[in-house]
CSV table of C-alpha atoms in Angstrom, one decimal:
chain,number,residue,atom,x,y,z
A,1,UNK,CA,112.0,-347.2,-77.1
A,2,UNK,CA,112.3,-346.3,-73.2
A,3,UNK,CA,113.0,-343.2,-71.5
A,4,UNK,CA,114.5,-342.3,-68.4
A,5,UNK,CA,113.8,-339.8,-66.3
A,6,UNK,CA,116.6,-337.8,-64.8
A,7,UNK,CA,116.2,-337.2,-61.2
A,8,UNK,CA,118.2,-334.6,-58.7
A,9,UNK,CA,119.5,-336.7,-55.2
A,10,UNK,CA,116.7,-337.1,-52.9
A,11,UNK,CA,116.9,-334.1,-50.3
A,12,UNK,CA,118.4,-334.8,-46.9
A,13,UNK,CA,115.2,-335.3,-43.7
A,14,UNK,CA,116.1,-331.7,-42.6
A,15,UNK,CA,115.5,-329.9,-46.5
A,16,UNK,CA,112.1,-332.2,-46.4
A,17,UNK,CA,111.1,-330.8,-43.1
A,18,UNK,CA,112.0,-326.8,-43.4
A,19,UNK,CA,111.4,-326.2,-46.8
A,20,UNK,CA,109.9,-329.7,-48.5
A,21,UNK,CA,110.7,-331.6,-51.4
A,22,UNK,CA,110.3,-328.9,-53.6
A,23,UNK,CA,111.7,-325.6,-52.6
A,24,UNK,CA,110.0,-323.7,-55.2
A,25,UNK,CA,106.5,-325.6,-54.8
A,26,UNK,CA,107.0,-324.0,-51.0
A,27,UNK,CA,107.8,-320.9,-51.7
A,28,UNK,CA,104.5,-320.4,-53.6
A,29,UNK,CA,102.4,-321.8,-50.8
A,30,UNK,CA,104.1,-319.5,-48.2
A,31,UNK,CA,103.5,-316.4,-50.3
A,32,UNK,CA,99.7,-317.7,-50.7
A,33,UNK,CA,99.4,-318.8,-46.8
A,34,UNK,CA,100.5,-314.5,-47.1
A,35,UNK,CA,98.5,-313.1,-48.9
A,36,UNK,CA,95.3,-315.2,-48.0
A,37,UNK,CA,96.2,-314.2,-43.9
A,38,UNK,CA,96.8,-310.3,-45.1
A,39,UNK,CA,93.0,-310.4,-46.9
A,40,UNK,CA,91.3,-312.5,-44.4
A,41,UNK,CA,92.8,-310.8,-41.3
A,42,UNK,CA,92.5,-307.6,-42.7
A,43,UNK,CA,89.3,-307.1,-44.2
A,44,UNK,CA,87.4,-309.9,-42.9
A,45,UNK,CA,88.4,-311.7,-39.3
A,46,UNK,CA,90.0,-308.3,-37.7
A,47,UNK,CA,91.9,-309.5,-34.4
A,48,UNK,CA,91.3,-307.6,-31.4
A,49,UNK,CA,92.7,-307.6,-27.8
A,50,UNK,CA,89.8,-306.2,-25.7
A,51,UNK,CA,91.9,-303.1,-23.1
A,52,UNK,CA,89.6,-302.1,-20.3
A,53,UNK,CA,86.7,-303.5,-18.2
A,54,UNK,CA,83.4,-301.7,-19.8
A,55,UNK,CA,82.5,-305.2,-21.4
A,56,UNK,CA,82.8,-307.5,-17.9
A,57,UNK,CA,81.7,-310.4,-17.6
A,58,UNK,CA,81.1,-310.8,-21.1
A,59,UNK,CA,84.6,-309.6,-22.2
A,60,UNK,CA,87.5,-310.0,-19.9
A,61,UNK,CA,90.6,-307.5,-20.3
A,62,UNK,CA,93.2,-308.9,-22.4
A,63,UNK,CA,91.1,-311.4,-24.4
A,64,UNK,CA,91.8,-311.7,-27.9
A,65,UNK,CA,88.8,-311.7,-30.2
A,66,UNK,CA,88.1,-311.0,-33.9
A,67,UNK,CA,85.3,-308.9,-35.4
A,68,UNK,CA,83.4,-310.1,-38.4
A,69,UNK,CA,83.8,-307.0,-40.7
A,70,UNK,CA,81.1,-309.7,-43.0
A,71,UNK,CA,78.3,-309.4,-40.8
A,72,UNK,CA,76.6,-306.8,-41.7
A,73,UNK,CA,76.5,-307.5,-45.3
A,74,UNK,CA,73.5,-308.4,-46.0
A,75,UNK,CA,72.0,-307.2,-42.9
A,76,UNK,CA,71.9,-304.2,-40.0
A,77,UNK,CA,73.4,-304.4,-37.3
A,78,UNK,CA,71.0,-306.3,-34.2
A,79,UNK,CA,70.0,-305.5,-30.7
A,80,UNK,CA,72.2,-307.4,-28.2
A,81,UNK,CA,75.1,-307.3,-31.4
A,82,UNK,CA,78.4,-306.4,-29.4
A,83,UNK,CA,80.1,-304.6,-32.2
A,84,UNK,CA,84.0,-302.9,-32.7
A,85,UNK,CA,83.1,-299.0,-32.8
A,86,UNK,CA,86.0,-297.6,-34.9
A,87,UNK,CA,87.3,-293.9,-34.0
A,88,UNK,CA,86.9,-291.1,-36.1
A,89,UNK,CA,91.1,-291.0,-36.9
A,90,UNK,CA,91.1,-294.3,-37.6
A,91,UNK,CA,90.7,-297.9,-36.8
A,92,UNK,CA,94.2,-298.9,-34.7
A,93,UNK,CA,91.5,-298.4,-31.2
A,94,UNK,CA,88.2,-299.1,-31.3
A,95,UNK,CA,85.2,-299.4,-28.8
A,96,UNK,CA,84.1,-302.5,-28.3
A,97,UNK,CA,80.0,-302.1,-27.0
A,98,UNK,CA,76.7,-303.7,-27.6
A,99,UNK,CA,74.1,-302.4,-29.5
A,100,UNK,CA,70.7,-301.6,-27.1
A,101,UNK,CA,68.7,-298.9,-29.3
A,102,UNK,CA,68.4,-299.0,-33.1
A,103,UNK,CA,67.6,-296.1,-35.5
A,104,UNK,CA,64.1,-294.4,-34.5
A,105,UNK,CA,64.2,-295.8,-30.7
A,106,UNK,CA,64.4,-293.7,-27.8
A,107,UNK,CA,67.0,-294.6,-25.0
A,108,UNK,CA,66.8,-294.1,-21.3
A,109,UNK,CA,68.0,-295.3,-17.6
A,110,UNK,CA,65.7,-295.0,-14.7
A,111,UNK,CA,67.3,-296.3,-11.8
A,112,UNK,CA,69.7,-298.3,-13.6
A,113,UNK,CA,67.3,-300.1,-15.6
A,114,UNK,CA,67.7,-299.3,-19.3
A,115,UNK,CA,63.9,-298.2,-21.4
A,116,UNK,CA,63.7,-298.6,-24.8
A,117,UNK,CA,60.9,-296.4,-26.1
A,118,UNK,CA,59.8,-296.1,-22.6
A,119,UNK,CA,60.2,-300.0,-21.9
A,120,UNK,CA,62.5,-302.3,-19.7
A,121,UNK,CA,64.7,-304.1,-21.9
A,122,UNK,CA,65.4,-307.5,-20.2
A,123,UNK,CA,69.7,-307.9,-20.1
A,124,UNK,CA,70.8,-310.8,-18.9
A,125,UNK,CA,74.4,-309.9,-20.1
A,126,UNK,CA,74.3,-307.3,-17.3
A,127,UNK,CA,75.9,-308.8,-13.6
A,128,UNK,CA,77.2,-305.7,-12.5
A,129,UNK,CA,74.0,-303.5,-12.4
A,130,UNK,CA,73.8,-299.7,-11.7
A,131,UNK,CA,71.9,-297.0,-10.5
A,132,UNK,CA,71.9,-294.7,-13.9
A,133,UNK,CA,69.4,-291.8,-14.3
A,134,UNK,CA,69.8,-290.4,-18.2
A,135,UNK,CA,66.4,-288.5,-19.9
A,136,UNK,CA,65.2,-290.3,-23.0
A,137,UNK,CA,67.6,-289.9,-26.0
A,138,UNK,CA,66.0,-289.9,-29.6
A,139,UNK,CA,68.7,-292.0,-31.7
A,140,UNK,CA,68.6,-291.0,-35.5
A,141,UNK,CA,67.6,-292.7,-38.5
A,142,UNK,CA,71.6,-293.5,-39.6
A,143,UNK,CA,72.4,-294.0,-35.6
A,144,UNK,CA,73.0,-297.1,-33.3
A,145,UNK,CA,72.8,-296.2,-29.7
A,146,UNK,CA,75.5,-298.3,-27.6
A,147,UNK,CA,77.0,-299.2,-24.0
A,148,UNK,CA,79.2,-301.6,-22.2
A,149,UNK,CA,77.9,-304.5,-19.7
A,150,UNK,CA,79.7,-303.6,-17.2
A,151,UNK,CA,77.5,-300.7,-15.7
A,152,UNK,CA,79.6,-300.7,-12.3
A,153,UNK,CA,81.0,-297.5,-12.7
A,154,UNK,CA,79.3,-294.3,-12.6
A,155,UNK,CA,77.6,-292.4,-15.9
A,156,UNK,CA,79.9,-290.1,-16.5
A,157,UNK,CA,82.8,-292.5,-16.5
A,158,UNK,CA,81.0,-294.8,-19.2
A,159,UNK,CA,81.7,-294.2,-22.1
A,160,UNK,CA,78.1,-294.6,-24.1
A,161,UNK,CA,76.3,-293.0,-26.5
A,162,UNK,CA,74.5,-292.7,-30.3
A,163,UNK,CA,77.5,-293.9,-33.0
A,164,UNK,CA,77.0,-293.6,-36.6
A,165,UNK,CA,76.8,-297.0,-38.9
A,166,UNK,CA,79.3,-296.0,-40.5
A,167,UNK,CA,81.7,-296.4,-37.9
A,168,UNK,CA,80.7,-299.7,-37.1
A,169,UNK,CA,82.9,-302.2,-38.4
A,170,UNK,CA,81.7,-305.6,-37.4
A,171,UNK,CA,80.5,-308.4,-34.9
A,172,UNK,CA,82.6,-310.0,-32.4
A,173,UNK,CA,82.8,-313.2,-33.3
A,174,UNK,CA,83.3,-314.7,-30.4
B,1,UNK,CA,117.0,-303.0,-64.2
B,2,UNK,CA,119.3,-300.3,-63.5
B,3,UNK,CA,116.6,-297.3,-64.9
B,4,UNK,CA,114.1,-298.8,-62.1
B,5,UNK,CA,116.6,-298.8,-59.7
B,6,UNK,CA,117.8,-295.1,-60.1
B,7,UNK,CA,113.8,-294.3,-60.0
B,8,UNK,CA,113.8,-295.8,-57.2
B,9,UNK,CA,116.5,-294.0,-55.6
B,10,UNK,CA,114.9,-290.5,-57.2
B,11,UNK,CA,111.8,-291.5,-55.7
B,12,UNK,CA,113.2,-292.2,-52.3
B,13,UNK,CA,115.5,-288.8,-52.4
B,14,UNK,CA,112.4,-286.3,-53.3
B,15,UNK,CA,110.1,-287.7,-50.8
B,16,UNK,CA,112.8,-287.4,-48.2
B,17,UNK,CA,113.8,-283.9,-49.1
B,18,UNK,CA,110.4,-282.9,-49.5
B,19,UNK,CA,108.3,-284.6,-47.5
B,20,UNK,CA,104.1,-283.6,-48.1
B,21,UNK,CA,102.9,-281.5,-45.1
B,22,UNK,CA,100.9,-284.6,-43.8
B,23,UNK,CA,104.0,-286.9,-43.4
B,24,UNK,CA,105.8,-283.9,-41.1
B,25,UNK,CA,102.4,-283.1,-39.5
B,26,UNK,CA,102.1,-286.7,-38.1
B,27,UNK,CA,106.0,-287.2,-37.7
B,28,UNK,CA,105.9,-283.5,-35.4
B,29,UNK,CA,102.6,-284.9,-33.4
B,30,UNK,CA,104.6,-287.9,-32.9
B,31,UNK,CA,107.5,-286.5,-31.9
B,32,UNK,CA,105.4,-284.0,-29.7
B,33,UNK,CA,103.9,-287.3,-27.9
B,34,UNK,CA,107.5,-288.7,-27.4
B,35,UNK,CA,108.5,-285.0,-25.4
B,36,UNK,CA,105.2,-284.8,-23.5
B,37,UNK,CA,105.8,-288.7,-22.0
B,38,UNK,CA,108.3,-289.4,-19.2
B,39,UNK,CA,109.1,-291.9,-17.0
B,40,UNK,CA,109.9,-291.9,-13.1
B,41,UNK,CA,113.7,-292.1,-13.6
B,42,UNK,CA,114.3,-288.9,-15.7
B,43,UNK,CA,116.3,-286.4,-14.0
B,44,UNK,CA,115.4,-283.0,-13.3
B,45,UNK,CA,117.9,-281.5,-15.9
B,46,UNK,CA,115.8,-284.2,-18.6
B,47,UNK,CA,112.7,-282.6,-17.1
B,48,UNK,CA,113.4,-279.4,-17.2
B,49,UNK,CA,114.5,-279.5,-21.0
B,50,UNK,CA,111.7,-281.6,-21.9
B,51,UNK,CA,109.2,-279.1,-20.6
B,52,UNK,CA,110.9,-276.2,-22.6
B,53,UNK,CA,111.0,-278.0,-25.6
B,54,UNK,CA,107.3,-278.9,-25.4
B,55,UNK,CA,106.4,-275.2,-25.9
B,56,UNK,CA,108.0,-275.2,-29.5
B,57,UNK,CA,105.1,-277.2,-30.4
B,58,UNK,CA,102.4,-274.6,-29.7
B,59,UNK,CA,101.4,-271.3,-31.2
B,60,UNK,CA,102.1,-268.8,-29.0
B,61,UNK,CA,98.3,-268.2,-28.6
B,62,UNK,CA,97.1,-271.4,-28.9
B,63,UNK,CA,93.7,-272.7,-26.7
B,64,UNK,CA,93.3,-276.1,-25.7
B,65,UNK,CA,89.4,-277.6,-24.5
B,66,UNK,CA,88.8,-280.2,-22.2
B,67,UNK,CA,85.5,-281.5,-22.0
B,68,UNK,CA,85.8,-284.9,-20.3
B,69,UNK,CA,84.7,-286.6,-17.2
B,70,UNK,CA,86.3,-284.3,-14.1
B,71,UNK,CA,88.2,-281.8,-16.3
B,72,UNK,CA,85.9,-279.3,-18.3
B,73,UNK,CA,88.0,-276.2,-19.0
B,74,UNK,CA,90.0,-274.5,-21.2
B,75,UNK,CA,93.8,-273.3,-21.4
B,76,UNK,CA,94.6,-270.2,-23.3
B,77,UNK,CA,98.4,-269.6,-24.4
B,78,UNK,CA,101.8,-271.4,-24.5
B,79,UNK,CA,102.7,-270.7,-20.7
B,80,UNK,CA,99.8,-272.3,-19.4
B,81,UNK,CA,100.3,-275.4,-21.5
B,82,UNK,CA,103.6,-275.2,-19.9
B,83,UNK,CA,102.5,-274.5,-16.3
B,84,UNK,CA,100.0,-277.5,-16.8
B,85,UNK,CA,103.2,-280.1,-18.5
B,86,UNK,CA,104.8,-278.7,-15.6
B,87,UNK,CA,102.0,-279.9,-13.2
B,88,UNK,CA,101.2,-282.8,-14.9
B,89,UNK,CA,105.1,-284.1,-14.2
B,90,UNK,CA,104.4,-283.5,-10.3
B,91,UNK,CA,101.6,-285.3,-9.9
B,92,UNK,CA,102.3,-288.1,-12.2
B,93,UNK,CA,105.3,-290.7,-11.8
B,94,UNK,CA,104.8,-291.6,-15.2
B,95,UNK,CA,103.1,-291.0,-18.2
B,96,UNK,CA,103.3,-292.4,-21.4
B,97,UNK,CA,101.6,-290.5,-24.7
B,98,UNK,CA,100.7,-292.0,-27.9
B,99,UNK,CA,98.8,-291.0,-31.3
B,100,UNK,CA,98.0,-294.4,-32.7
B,101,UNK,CA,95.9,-292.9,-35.6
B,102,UNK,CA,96.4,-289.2,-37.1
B,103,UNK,CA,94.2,-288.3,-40.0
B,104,UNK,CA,95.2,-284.9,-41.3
B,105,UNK,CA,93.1,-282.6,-43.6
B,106,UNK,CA,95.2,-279.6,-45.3
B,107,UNK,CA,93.6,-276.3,-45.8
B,108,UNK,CA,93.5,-275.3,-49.9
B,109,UNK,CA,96.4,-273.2,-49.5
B,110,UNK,CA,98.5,-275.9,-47.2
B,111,UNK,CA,99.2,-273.0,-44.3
B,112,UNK,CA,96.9,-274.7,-41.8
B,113,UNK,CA,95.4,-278.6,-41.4
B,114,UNK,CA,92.8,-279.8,-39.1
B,115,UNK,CA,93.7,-283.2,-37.4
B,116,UNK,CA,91.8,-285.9,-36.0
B,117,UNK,CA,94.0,-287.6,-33.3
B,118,UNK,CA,93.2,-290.6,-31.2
B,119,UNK,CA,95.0,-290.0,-27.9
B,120,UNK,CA,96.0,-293.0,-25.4
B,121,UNK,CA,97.9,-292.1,-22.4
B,122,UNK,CA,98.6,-295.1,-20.0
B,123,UNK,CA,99.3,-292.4,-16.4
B,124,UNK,CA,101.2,-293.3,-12.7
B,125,UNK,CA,100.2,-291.5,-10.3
B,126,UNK,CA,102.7,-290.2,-7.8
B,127,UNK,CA,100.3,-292.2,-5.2
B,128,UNK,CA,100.9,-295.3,-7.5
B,129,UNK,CA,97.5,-295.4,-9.3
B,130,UNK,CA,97.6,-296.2,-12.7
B,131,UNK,CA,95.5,-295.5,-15.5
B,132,UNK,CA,94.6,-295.8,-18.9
B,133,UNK,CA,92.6,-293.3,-20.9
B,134,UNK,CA,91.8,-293.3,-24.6
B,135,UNK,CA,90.6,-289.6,-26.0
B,136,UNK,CA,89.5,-288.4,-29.0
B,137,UNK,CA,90.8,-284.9,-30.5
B,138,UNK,CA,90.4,-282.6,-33.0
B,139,UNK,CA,93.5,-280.2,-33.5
B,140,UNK,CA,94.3,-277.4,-35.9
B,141,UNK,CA,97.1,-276.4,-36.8
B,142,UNK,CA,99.2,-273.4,-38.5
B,143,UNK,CA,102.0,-273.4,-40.8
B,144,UNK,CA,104.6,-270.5,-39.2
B,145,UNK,CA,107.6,-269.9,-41.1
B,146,UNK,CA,107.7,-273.7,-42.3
B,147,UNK,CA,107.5,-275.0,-39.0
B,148,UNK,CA,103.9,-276.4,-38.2
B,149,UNK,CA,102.4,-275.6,-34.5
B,150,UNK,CA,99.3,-276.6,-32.4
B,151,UNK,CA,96.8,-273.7,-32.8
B,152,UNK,CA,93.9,-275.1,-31.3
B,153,UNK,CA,93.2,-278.5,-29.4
B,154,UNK,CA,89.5,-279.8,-28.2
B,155,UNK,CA,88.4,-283.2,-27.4
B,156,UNK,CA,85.6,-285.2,-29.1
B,157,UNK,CA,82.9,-287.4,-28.2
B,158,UNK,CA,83.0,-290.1,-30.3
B,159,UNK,CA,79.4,-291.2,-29.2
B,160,UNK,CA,77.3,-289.0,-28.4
């Protein structure tokens, strides 16, 4: 007994190269490519375009990065971690700083060179140094105490400080 | 197929004729950003009317804070906020006001709503500086005869 198999007329190079062989086959894997780039873009790989120079040399205006909303998982947050600072209204801006004093530390600048708990911290991130004076600054058990590379601008202008872990939202990745 | 449609459409029409508070507090805040921005080639009649029309936003007793780098002080009543807009369009060529993220808390009885607001303002100077500035504030507001106006504005530190 033999069967055949009935098959539709093979689609023409321009079908096969817009929407395949199999339209409906496609139409799956786009709305998967979707939904897997809406999660993983979303709530994992968040894409960021750093605005402003508080991060030279390390971040350049205009770069595009993404922040690892997974790191800190399993883990705190590091000194030397540059980290995406999310506002208080929301996440659409953030501040993108690096992490110098941890929960307990104190923080201070004497003659632009930064103490933690009354010692130089070595930066080698830092090419643009400063001549800060700031009285030690006792970060809290829940705190993070960040600031920018770039320290070529004066105190007041840089915008530093003690942020809460909860509004950290992750690692630049890059 | 047609019953989920006409939901649909019932849906749509209720939330459009009555919007929640929140929705028309964030549309009036963005509107309120659109009137306060304006660009080198408005003319003085555009000015002038956007000015005036900045005012409706207020309470007529309302207090704005500044506390950041340069400017610490405070503004008390609609015609100051005016006489500052006013200033603001002398000095600047340009300026261009945004609220990228509004989070709005209601009051129990839905008359008032405190507001957190993160502020971008990208500034040209008459002397052809330019500048960006991203701000944090806090804003309450009152509900007055349905229409909701800026009570009280004050900027925040987000670190501290």
């Amino acid at each position: 007994m033999a069967t055949s198999i009935e098959e539709g007329p093979e689609p023409g190079w321009a079908q096969r190269v817009l929407i395949g062989r199999n339209p409906k086959r496609t139409l799956v894997r786009m709305v998967l490519l979707v939904i897997v780039s809406l999660i993983l873009f979303r709530y994992v790989l968040l894409p960021v375009r750093v605005d402003g120079a508080s991060m030279l040399p390390t971040y350049k205006e205009n770069g595009v990065n993404l922040v690892n909303r997974l790191a800190y998982l399993f883990h705190e947050p590091q000194r030397g971690d540059v980290v995406a600072v999310r506002l208080l209204a929301g996440a659409h801006r953030m501040y993108l700083k690096r992490i110098v004093g941890l929960p307990g530390d104190t923080v201070a600048f004497r003659r632009g060179q930064l103490l933690i708990n009354g010692l130089p911290l070595a930066e080698p991130y830092v090419k643009f140094p400063c001549d800060w004076n700031q009285n030690p600054v006792q970060v809290g058990p829940d705190q993070y105490y960040l600031v920018g590379d770039n320290r070529d601008n004066p105190w007041e202008g840089h915008e530093q400080g003690r942020a809460p872990r909860a509004l950290i939202l992750g690692k630049v990745l890059l | 197929m047609l019953l989920a449609a006409l939901a649909a459409v019932g849906f749509w029409a209720w939330r459009t004729l009555y919007p929640n508070p929140e929705r028309i507090i964030k549309k009036r805040l963005a509107e309120m950003a659109q009137t306060a921005s304006f660009s080198s080639n408005q003319g003085l009649a555009a000015q002038a009317w956007a000015a005036s029309s900045l005012a409706e936003y207020f309470a007529l007793d309302v207090e704005i804070t500044l506390n950041v780098p340069g400017a610490q002080r405070t503004f008390s009543g609609r015609d100051e906020v005016m006489q500052v807009a006013v200033t603001a369009r002398r000095i600047c060529r340009s300026l261009s006001i945004r609220f990228p993220d509004i989070k709005v808390t209601l009051s129990p009885d839905k008359t008032s709503a405190e507001v957190s607001v993160t502020g971008e303002a990208d500034v040209t100077y008459a002397s052809g500086g330019k500048e960006f500035h991203l701000q944090e504030l806090r804003l309450r507001l009152i509900k007055v005869e349905r229409e909701w106006l800026i009570k009280q504005v004050e900027t925040v530190k987000t670190l501290s």
